[in-house]
Amino acid sequence: KNPKTALADSFVSVDAKYIEKATSNGSMAGTTATVLYMTPVLNAEKKRAYKYYLACVGDSRAVLVYNTGHSVPLSDDHHLTRKDELQRIKEGGGEIYYDNEFDEILVYSGELERGLNVTRTIGDKDFKPLVTAFPEISDGYLDDNCGYIIIASDGLWGKVSNEEAGRVLLEYGTKQGVKNLANLANARGSFDNVTVLAIDIKECIDSMKRAYPEK
């Protein structure tokens, strides 16, 4: 299988097993998921390059931090503020609800009398099949201009911008940087789960060079 197919199949498979377990124990829970896969490849010029594949459901975002300080998201949060996701839910017969208290647009379940603020997840069996586990997958190349990739839950991104998070990583590195980011989100009043991971791109590329030496 190519990486995109393998990633998509794995998300769907995990979701099916999750829902089977949830059905047996009465759980209504669900989760976001973000998976990063990096591999050495030959580019169009037949030269060694380093490629990433990023698969995600929900609003746990991945952000690429360049050594210049510029940061770009590698994923696009699955919220109903996205026109394509809103259209997909509506065309599938989904019910939409606006929550005034939290200023959110939700996928609504009349049976459960509650809503969900993401449009793709693993689990959340009572919102299936509209809230799909099929991931969006992006891909691209990594080089010496890339510093870090941050993968974090919405508890961070609700309080810290992509650019600010990138600056913290560049200043403090992975180990201290992720702690500082989590502390920053909590200090700013995040009430959601705050999980932060960071990948040092240079370390990963060096590791791939050792594991797959050029002939």
JSON list of N, CA and C in Angstrom, two decimals, residues 19-73:
[
{"chain": "A", "resi": 19, "resn": "ILE", "atom": "N", "xyz": [-15.46, 1.67, 18.00]},
{"chain": "A", "resi": 19, "resn": "ILE", "atom": "CA", "xyz": [-16.92, 1.70, 18.09]},
{"chain": "A", "resi": 19, "resn": "ILE", "atom": "C", "xyz": [-17.46, 0.35, 18.58]},
{"chain": "A", "resi": 20, "resn": "GLU", "atom": "N", "xyz": [-16.84, -0.73, 18.14]},
{"chain": "A", "resi": 20, "resn": "GLU", "atom": "CA", "xyz": [-17.24, -2.06, 18.62]},
{"chain": "A", "resi": 20, "resn": "GLU", "atom": "C", "xyz": [-17.10, -2.14, 20.14]},
{"chain": "A", "resi": 21, "resn": "LYS", "atom": "N", "xyz": [-15.97, -1.65, 20.63]},
{"chain": "A", "resi": 21, "resn": "LYS", "atom": "CA", "xyz": [-15.73, -1.66, 22.08]},
{"chain": "A", "resi": 21, "resn": "LYS", "atom": "C", "xyz": [-16.70, -0.71, 22.79]},
{"chain": "A", "resi": 22, "resn": "ALA", "atom": "N", "xyz": [-16.92, 0.47, 22.20]},
{"chain": "A", "resi": 22, "resn": "ALA", "atom": "CA", "xyz": [-17.81, 1.45, 22.81]},
{"chain": "A", "resi": 22, "resn": "ALA", "atom": "C", "xyz": [-19.24, 0.94, 22.87]},
{"chain": "A", "resi": 23, "resn": "THR", "atom": "N", "xyz": [-19.65, 0.22, 21.84]},
{"chain": "A", "resi": 23, "resn": "THR", "atom": "CA", "xyz": [-21.01, -0.33, 21.82]},
{"chain": "A", "resi": 23, "resn": "THR", "atom": "C", "xyz": [-21.21, -1.36, 22.92]},
{"chain": "A", "resi": 24, "resn": "SER", "atom": "N", "xyz": [-20.16, -2.15, 23.18]},
{"chain": "A", "resi": 24, "resn": "SER", "atom": "CA", "xyz": [-20.28, -3.20, 24.19]},
{"chain": "A", "resi": 24, "resn": "SER", "atom": "C", "xyz": [-20.30, -2.66, 25.61]},
{"chain": "A", "resi": 25, "resn": "ASN", "atom": "N", "xyz": [-19.68, -1.48, 25.82]},
{"chain": "A", "resi": 25, "resn": "ASN", "atom": "CA", "xyz": [-19.64, -0.95, 27.20]},
{"chain": "A", "resi": 25, "resn": "ASN", "atom": "C", "xyz": [-20.47, 0.32, 27.38]},
{"chain": "A", "resi": 26, "resn": "GLY", "atom": "N", "xyz": [-21.18, 0.71, 26.32]},
{"chain": "A", "resi": 26, "resn": "GLY", "atom": "CA", "xyz": [-22.08, 1.86, 26.44]},
{"chain": "A", "resi": 26, "resn": "GLY", "atom": "C", "xyz": [-21.42, 3.21, 26.39]},
{"chain": "A", "resi": 27, "resn": "SER", "atom": "N", "xyz": [-20.19, 3.27, 25.94]},
{"chain": "A", "resi": 27, "resn": "SER", "atom": "CA", "xyz": [-19.47, 4.54, 25.88]},
{"chain": "A", "resi": 27, "resn": "SER", "atom": "C", "xyz": [-19.92, 5.38, 24.69]},
{"chain": "A", "resi": 28, "resn": "MET", "atom": "N", "xyz": [-20.00, 6.70, 24.88]},
{"chain": "A", "resi": 28, "resn": "MET", "atom": "CA", "xyz": [-20.32, 7.61, 23.78]},
{"chain": "A", "resi": 28, "resn": "MET", "atom": "C", "xyz": [-19.11, 8.48, 23.42]},
{"chain": "A", "resi": 29, "resn": "ALA", "atom": "N", "xyz": [-17.94, 8.13, 23.94]},
{"chain": "A", "resi": 29, "resn": "ALA", "atom": "CA", "xyz": [-16.77, 8.97, 23.78]},
{"chain": "A", "resi": 29, "resn": "ALA", "atom": "C", "xyz": [-16.17, 8.89, 22.38]},
{"chain": "A", "resi": 30, "resn": "GLY", "atom": "N", "xyz": [-15.34, 9.87, 22.08]},
{"chain": "A", "resi": 30, "resn": "GLY", "atom": "CA", "xyz": [-14.61, 9.89, 20.82]},
{"chain": "A", "resi": 30, "resn": "GLY", "atom": "C", "xyz": [-13.32, 10.66, 21.02]},
{"chain": "A", "resi": 31, "resn": "THR", "atom": "N", "xyz": [-12.50, 10.69, 19.97]},
{"chain": "A", "resi": 31, "resn": "THR", "atom": "CA", "xyz": [-11.23, 11.37, 20.07]},
{"chain": "A", "resi": 31, "resn": "THR", "atom": "C", "xyz": [-10.78, 11.92, 18.73]},
{"chain": "A", "resi": 32, "resn": "THR", "atom": "N", "xyz": [-9.99, 12.97, 18.77]},
{"chain": "A", "resi": 32, "resn": "THR", "atom": "CA", "xyz": [-9.30, 13.42, 17.59]},
{"chain": "A", "resi": 32, "resn": "THR", "atom": "C", "xyz": [-8.06, 12.55, 17.39]},
{"chain": "A", "resi": 33, "resn": "ALA", "atom": "N", "xyz": [-7.45, 12.64, 16.23]},
{"chain": "A", "resi": 33, "resn": "ALA", "atom": "CA", "xyz": [-6.22, 11.87, 15.99]},
{"chain": "A", "resi": 33, "resn": "ALA", "atom": "C", "xyz": [-5.39, 12.55, 14.91]},
{"chain": "A", "resi": 34, "resn": "THR", "atom": "N", "xyz": [-4.09, 12.61, 15.15]},
{"chain": "A", "resi": 34, "resn": "THR", "atom": "CA", "xyz": [-3.16, 13.16, 14.16]},
{"chain": "A", "resi": 34, "resn": "THR", "atom": "C", "xyz": [-1.95, 12.24, 14.10]},
{"chain": "A", "resi": 35, "resn": "VAL", "atom": "N", "xyz": [-1.63, 11.79, 12.90]},
{"chain": "A", "resi": 35, "resn": "VAL", "atom": "CA", "xyz": [-0.53, 10.85, 12.71]},
{"chain": "A", "resi": 35, "resn": "VAL", "atom": "C", "xyz": [0.43, 11.41, 11.67]},
{"chain": "A", "resi": 36, "resn": "LEU", "atom": "N", "xyz": [1.71, 11.44, 12.02]},
{"chain": "A", "resi": 36, "resn": "LEU", "atom": "CA", "xyz": [2.76, 11.93, 11.13]},
{"chain": "A", "resi": 36, "resn": "LEU", "atom": "C", "xyz": [3.67, 10.77, 10.75]},
{"chain": "A", "resi": 37, "resn": "TYR", "atom": "N", "xyz": [3.90, 10.62, 9.45]},
{"chain": "A", "resi": 37, "resn": "TYR", "atom": "CA", "xyz": [4.80, 9.59, 8.94]},
{"chain": "A", "resi": 37, "resn": "TYR", "atom": "C", "xyz": [5.85, 10.27, 8.06]},
{"chain": "A", "resi": 38, "resn": "MET", "atom": "N", "xyz": [7.13, 10.00, 8.34]},
{"chain": "A", "resi": 38, "resn": "MET", "atom": "CA", "xyz": [8.22, 10.58, 7.56]},
{"chain": "A", "resi": 38, "resn": "MET", "atom": "C", "xyz": [9.07, 9.48, 6.96]},
{"chain": "A", "resi": 39, "resn": "THR", "atom": "N", "xyz": [9.53, 9.69, 5.73]},
{"chain": "A", "resi": 39, "resn": "THR", "atom": "CA", "xyz": [10.29, 8.65, 5.06]},
{"chain": "A", "resi": 39, "resn": "THR", "atom": "C", "xyz": [11.23, 9.24, 4.02]},
{"chain": "A", "resi": 40, "resn": "PRO", "atom": "N", "xyz": [12.39, 8.63, 3.78]},
{"chain": "A", "resi": 40, "resn": "PRO", "atom": "CA", "xyz": [13.25, 9.07, 2.69]},
{"chain": "A", "resi": 40, "resn": "PRO", "atom": "C", "xyz": [12.69, 8.59, 1.35]},
{"chain": "A", "resi": 41, "resn": "VAL", "atom": "N", "xyz": [12.78, 9.41, 0.33]},
{"chain": "A", "resi": 41, "resn": "VAL", "atom": "CA", "xyz": [12.28, 9.08, -1.01]},
{"chain": "A", "resi": 41, "resn": "VAL", "atom": "C", "xyz": [13.24, 9.63, -2.04]},
{"chain": "A", "resi": 42, "resn": "LEU", "atom": "N", "xyz": [13.02, 9.28, -3.29]},
{"chain": "A", "resi": 42, "resn": "LEU", "atom": "CA", "xyz": [13.70, 9.90, -4.41]},
{"chain": "A", "resi": 42, "resn": "LEU", "atom": "C", "xyz": [12.75, 10.92, -5.02]},
{"chain": "A", "resi": 43, "resn": "ASN", "atom": "N", "xyz": [13.23, 12.16, -5.18]},
{"chain": "A", "resi": 43, "resn": "ASN", "atom": "CA", "xyz": [12.38, 13.19, -5.75]},
{"chain": "A", "resi": 43, "resn": "ASN", "atom": "C", "xyz": [12.38, 13.11, -7.28]},
{"chain": "A", "resi": 44, "resn": "ALA", "atom": "N", "xyz": [11.75, 14.10, -7.93]},
{"chain": "A", "resi": 44, "resn": "ALA", "atom": "CA", "xyz": [11.62, 14.09, -9.38]},
{"chain": "A", "resi": 44, "resn": "ALA", "atom": "C", "xyz": [12.97, 14.08, -10.08]},
{"chain": "A", "resi": 45, "resn": "GLU", "atom": "N", "xyz": [14.00, 14.64, -9.43]},
{"chain": "A", "resi": 45, "resn": "GLU", "atom": "CA", "xyz": [15.35, 14.66, -10.00]},
{"chain": "A", "resi": 45, "resn": "GLU", "atom": "C", "xyz": [16.15, 13.41, -9.61]},
{"chain": "A", "resi": 46, "resn": "LYS", "atom": "N", "xyz": [15.46, 12.42, -9.03]},
{"chain": "A", "resi": 46, "resn": "LYS", "atom": "CA", "xyz": [16.09, 11.18, -8.60]},
{"chain": "A", "resi": 46, "resn": "LYS", "atom": "C", "xyz": [17.14, 11.40, -7.51]},
{"chain": "A", "resi": 47, "resn": "LYS", "atom": "N", "xyz": [16.94, 12.43, -6.71]},
{"chain": "A", "resi": 47, "resn": "LYS", "atom": "CA", "xyz": [17.83, 12.71, -5.61]},
{"chain": "A", "resi": 47, "resn": "LYS", "atom": "C", "xyz": [17.15, 12.40, -4.28]},
{"chain": "A", "resi": 48, "resn": "ARG", "atom": "N", "xyz": [17.95, 12.08, -3.26]},
{"chain": "A", "resi": 48, "resn": "ARG", "atom": "CA", "xyz": [17.40, 11.77, -1.95]},
{"chain": "A", "resi": 48, "resn": "ARG", "atom": "C", "xyz": [16.67, 12.97, -1.38]},
{"chain": "A", "resi": 49, "resn": "ALA", "atom": "N", "xyz": [15.45, 12.73, -0.90]},
{"chain": "A", "resi": 49, "resn": "ALA", "atom": "CA", "xyz": [14.65, 13.76, -0.25]},
{"chain": "A", "resi": 49, "resn": "ALA", "atom": "C", "xyz": [13.93, 13.13, 0.93]},
{"chain": "A", "resi": 50, "resn": "TYR", "atom": "N", "xyz": [13.31, 13.97, 1.75]},
{"chain": "A", "resi": 50, "resn": "TYR", "atom": "CA", "xyz": [12.64, 13.48, 2.96]},
{"chain": "A", "resi": 50, "resn": "TYR", "atom": "C", "xyz": [11.20, 13.99, 2.95]},
{"chain": "A", "resi": 51, "resn": "LYS", "atom": "N", "xyz": [10.28, 13.05, 2.93]},
{"chain": "A", "resi": 51, "resn": "LYS", "atom": "CA", "xyz": [8.87, 13.37, 2.73]},
{"chain": "A", "resi": 51, "resn": "LYS", "atom": "C", "xyz": [8.06, 13.07, 3.98]},
{"chain": "A", "resi": 52, "resn": "TYR", "atom": "N", "xyz": [7.02, 13.87, 4.21]},
{"chain": "A", "resi": 52, "resn": "TYR", "atom": "CA", "xyz": [6.11, 13.60, 5.31]},
{"chain": "A", "resi": 52, "resn": "TYR", "atom": "C", "xyz": [4.70, 13.36, 4.77]},
{"chain": "A", "resi": 53, "resn": "TYR", "atom": "N", "xyz": [3.96, 12.57, 5.51]},
{"chain": "A", "resi": 53, "resn": "TYR", "atom": "CA", "xyz": [2.52, 12.38, 5.29]},
{"chain": "A", "resi": 53, "resn": "TYR", "atom": "C", "xyz": [1.84, 12.67, 6.62]},
{"chain": "A", "resi": 54, "resn": "LEU", "atom": "N", "xyz": [0.82, 13.48, 6.60]},
{"chain": "A", "resi": 54, "resn": "LEU", "atom": "CA", "xyz": [0.14, 13.91, 7.82]},
{"chain": "A", "resi": 54, "resn": "LEU", "atom": "C", "xyz": [-1.34, 13.58, 7.68]},
{"chain": "A", "resi": 55, "resn": "ALA", "atom": "N", "xyz": [-1.85, 12.72, 8.54]},
{"chain": "A", "resi": 55, "resn": "ALA", "atom": "CA", "xyz": [-3.26, 12.32, 8.51]},
{"chain": "A", "resi": 55, "resn": "ALA", "atom": "C", "xyz": [-3.94, 12.79, 9.78]},
{"chain": "A", "resi": 56, "resn": "CYS", "atom": "N", "xyz": [-5.15, 13.32, 9.67]},
{"chain": "A", "resi": 56, "resn": "CYS", "atom": "CA", "xyz": [-5.81, 13.82, 10.88]},
{"chain": "A", "resi": 56, "resn": "CYS", "atom": "C", "xyz": [-7.32, 13.77, 10.77]},
{"chain": "A", "resi": 57, "resn": "VAL", "atom": "N", "xyz": [-7.94, 13.63, 11.93]},
{"chain": "A", "resi": 57, "resn": "VAL", "atom": "CA", "xyz": [-9.38, 13.85, 12.10]},
{"chain": "A", "resi": 57, "resn": "VAL", "atom": "C", "xyz": [-9.56, 14.70, 13.35]},
{"chain": "A", "resi": 58, "resn": "GLY", "atom": "N", "xyz": [-10.47, 15.66, 13.28]},
{"chain": "A", "resi": 58, "resn": "GLY", "atom": "CA", "xyz": [-10.72, 16.51, 14.44]},
{"chain": "A", "resi": 58, "resn": "GLY", "atom": "C", "xyz": [-9.92, 17.79, 14.41]},
{"chain": "A", "resi": 59, "resn": "ASP", "atom": "N", "xyz": [-9.60, 18.31, 15.59]},
{"chain": "A", "resi": 59, "resn": "ASP", "atom": "CA", "xyz": [-8.94, 19.62, 15.67]},
{"chain": "A", "resi": 59, "resn": "ASP", "atom": "C", "xyz": [-7.63, 19.58, 16.45]},
{"chain": "A", "resi": 60, "resn": "SER", "atom": "N", "xyz": [-6.98, 18.42, 16.48]},
{"chain": "A", "resi": 60, "resn": "SER", "atom": "CA", "xyz": [-5.60, 18.37, 16.96]},
{"chain": "A", "resi": 60, "resn": "SER", "atom": "C", "xyz": [-4.72, 18.75, 15.79]},
{"chain": "A", "resi": 61, "resn": "ARG", "atom": "N", "xyz": [-4.09, 19.89, 15.86]},
{"chain": "A", "resi": 61, "resn": "ARG", "atom": "CA", "xyz": [-3.43, 20.50, 14.70]},
{"chain": "A", "resi": 61, "resn": "ARG", "atom": "C", "xyz": [-1.93, 20.20, 14.67]},
{"chain": "A", "resi": 62, "resn": "ALA", "atom": "N", "xyz": [-1.42, 20.06, 13.45]},
{"chain": "A", "resi": 62, "resn": "ALA", "atom": "CA", "xyz": [0.02, 19.93, 13.24]},
{"chain": "A", "resi": 62, "resn": "ALA", "atom": "C", "xyz": [0.52, 21.20, 12.56]},
{"chain": "A", "resi": 63, "resn": "VAL", "atom": "N", "xyz": [1.64, 21.73, 13.06]},
{"chain": "A", "resi": 63, "resn": "VAL", "atom": "CA", "xyz": [2.19, 22.99, 12.55]},
{"chain": "A", "resi": 63, "resn": "VAL", "atom": "C", "xyz": [3.68, 22.80, 12.27]},
{"chain": "A", "resi": 64, "resn": "LEU", "atom": "N", "xyz": [4.10, 23.20, 11.07]},
{"chain": "A", "resi": 64, "resn": "LEU", "atom": "CA", "xyz": [5.51, 23.15, 10.69]},
{"chain": "A", "resi": 64, "resn": "LEU", "atom": "C", "xyz": [6.16, 24.48, 11.01]},
{"chain": "A", "resi": 65, "resn": "VAL", "atom": "N", "xyz": [7.25, 24.42, 11.76]},
{"chain": "A", "resi": 65, "resn": "VAL", "atom": "CA", "xyz": [7.98, 25.62, 12.17]},
{"chain": "A", "resi": 65, "resn": "VAL", "atom": "C", "xyz": [9.29, 25.70, 11.39]},
{"chain": "A", "resi": 66, "resn": "TYR", "atom": "N", "xyz": [9.44, 26.77, 10.62]},
{"chain": "A", "resi": 66, "resn": "TYR", "atom": "CA", "xyz": [10.68, 26.97, 9.88]},
{"chain": "A", "resi": 66, "resn": "TYR", "atom": "C", "xyz": [11.73, 27.64, 10.77]},
{"chain": "A", "resi": 67, "resn": "ASN", "atom": "N", "xyz": [12.97, 27.45, 10.43]},
{"chain": "A", "resi": 67, "resn": "ASN", "atom": "CA", "xyz": [14.05, 28.05, 11.22]},
{"chain": "A", "resi": 67, "resn": "ASN", "atom": "C", "xyz": [14.03, 29.58, 11.18]},
{"chain": "A", "resi": 68, "resn": "THR", "atom": "N", "xyz": [13.35, 30.14, 10.18]},
{"chain": "A", "resi": 68, "resn": "THR", "atom": "CA", "xyz": [13.22, 31.59, 10.08]},
{"chain": "A", "resi": 68, "resn": "THR", "atom": "C", "xyz": [12.25, 32.16, 11.11]},
{"chain": "A", "resi": 69, "resn": "GLY", "atom": "N", "xyz": [11.44, 31.26, 11.73]},
{"chain": "A", "resi": 69, "resn": "GLY", "atom": "CA", "xyz": [10.43, 31.71, 12.68]},
{"chain": "A", "resi": 69, "resn": "GLY", "atom": "C", "xyz": [9.03, 31.66, 12.12]},
{"chain": "A", "resi": 70, "resn": "HIS", "atom": "N", "xyz": [8.90, 31.46, 10.81]},
{"chain": "A", "resi": 70, "resn": "HIS", "atom": "CA", "xyz": [7.58, 31.36, 10.19]},
{"chain": "A", "resi": 70, "resn": "HIS", "atom": "C", "xyz": [6.98, 29.98, 10.47]},
{"chain": "A", "resi": 71, "resn": "SER", "atom": "N", "xyz": [5.67, 29.93, 10.73]},
{"chain": "A", "resi": 71, "resn": "SER", "atom": "CA", "xyz": [4.98, 28.67, 11.01]},
{"chain": "A", "resi": 71, "resn": "SER", "atom": "C", "xyz": [3.78, 28.51, 10.10]},
{"chain": "A", "resi": 72, "resn": "VAL", "atom": "N", "xyz": [3.58, 27.29, 9.60]},
{"chain": "A", "resi": 72, "resn": "VAL", "atom": "CA", "xyz": [2.43, 27.01, 8.72]},
{"chain": "A", "resi": 72, "resn": "VAL", "atom": "C", "xyz": [1.72, 25.75, 9.19]},
{"chain": "A", "resi": 73, "resn": "PRO", "atom": "N", "xyz": [0.39, 25.76, 9.21]},
{"chain": "A", "resi": 73, "resn": "PRO", "atom": "CA", "xyz": [-0.34, 24.55, 9.60]},
{"chain": "A", "resi": 73, "resn": "PRO", "atom": "C", "xyz": [-0.25, 23.49, 8.52]}
]
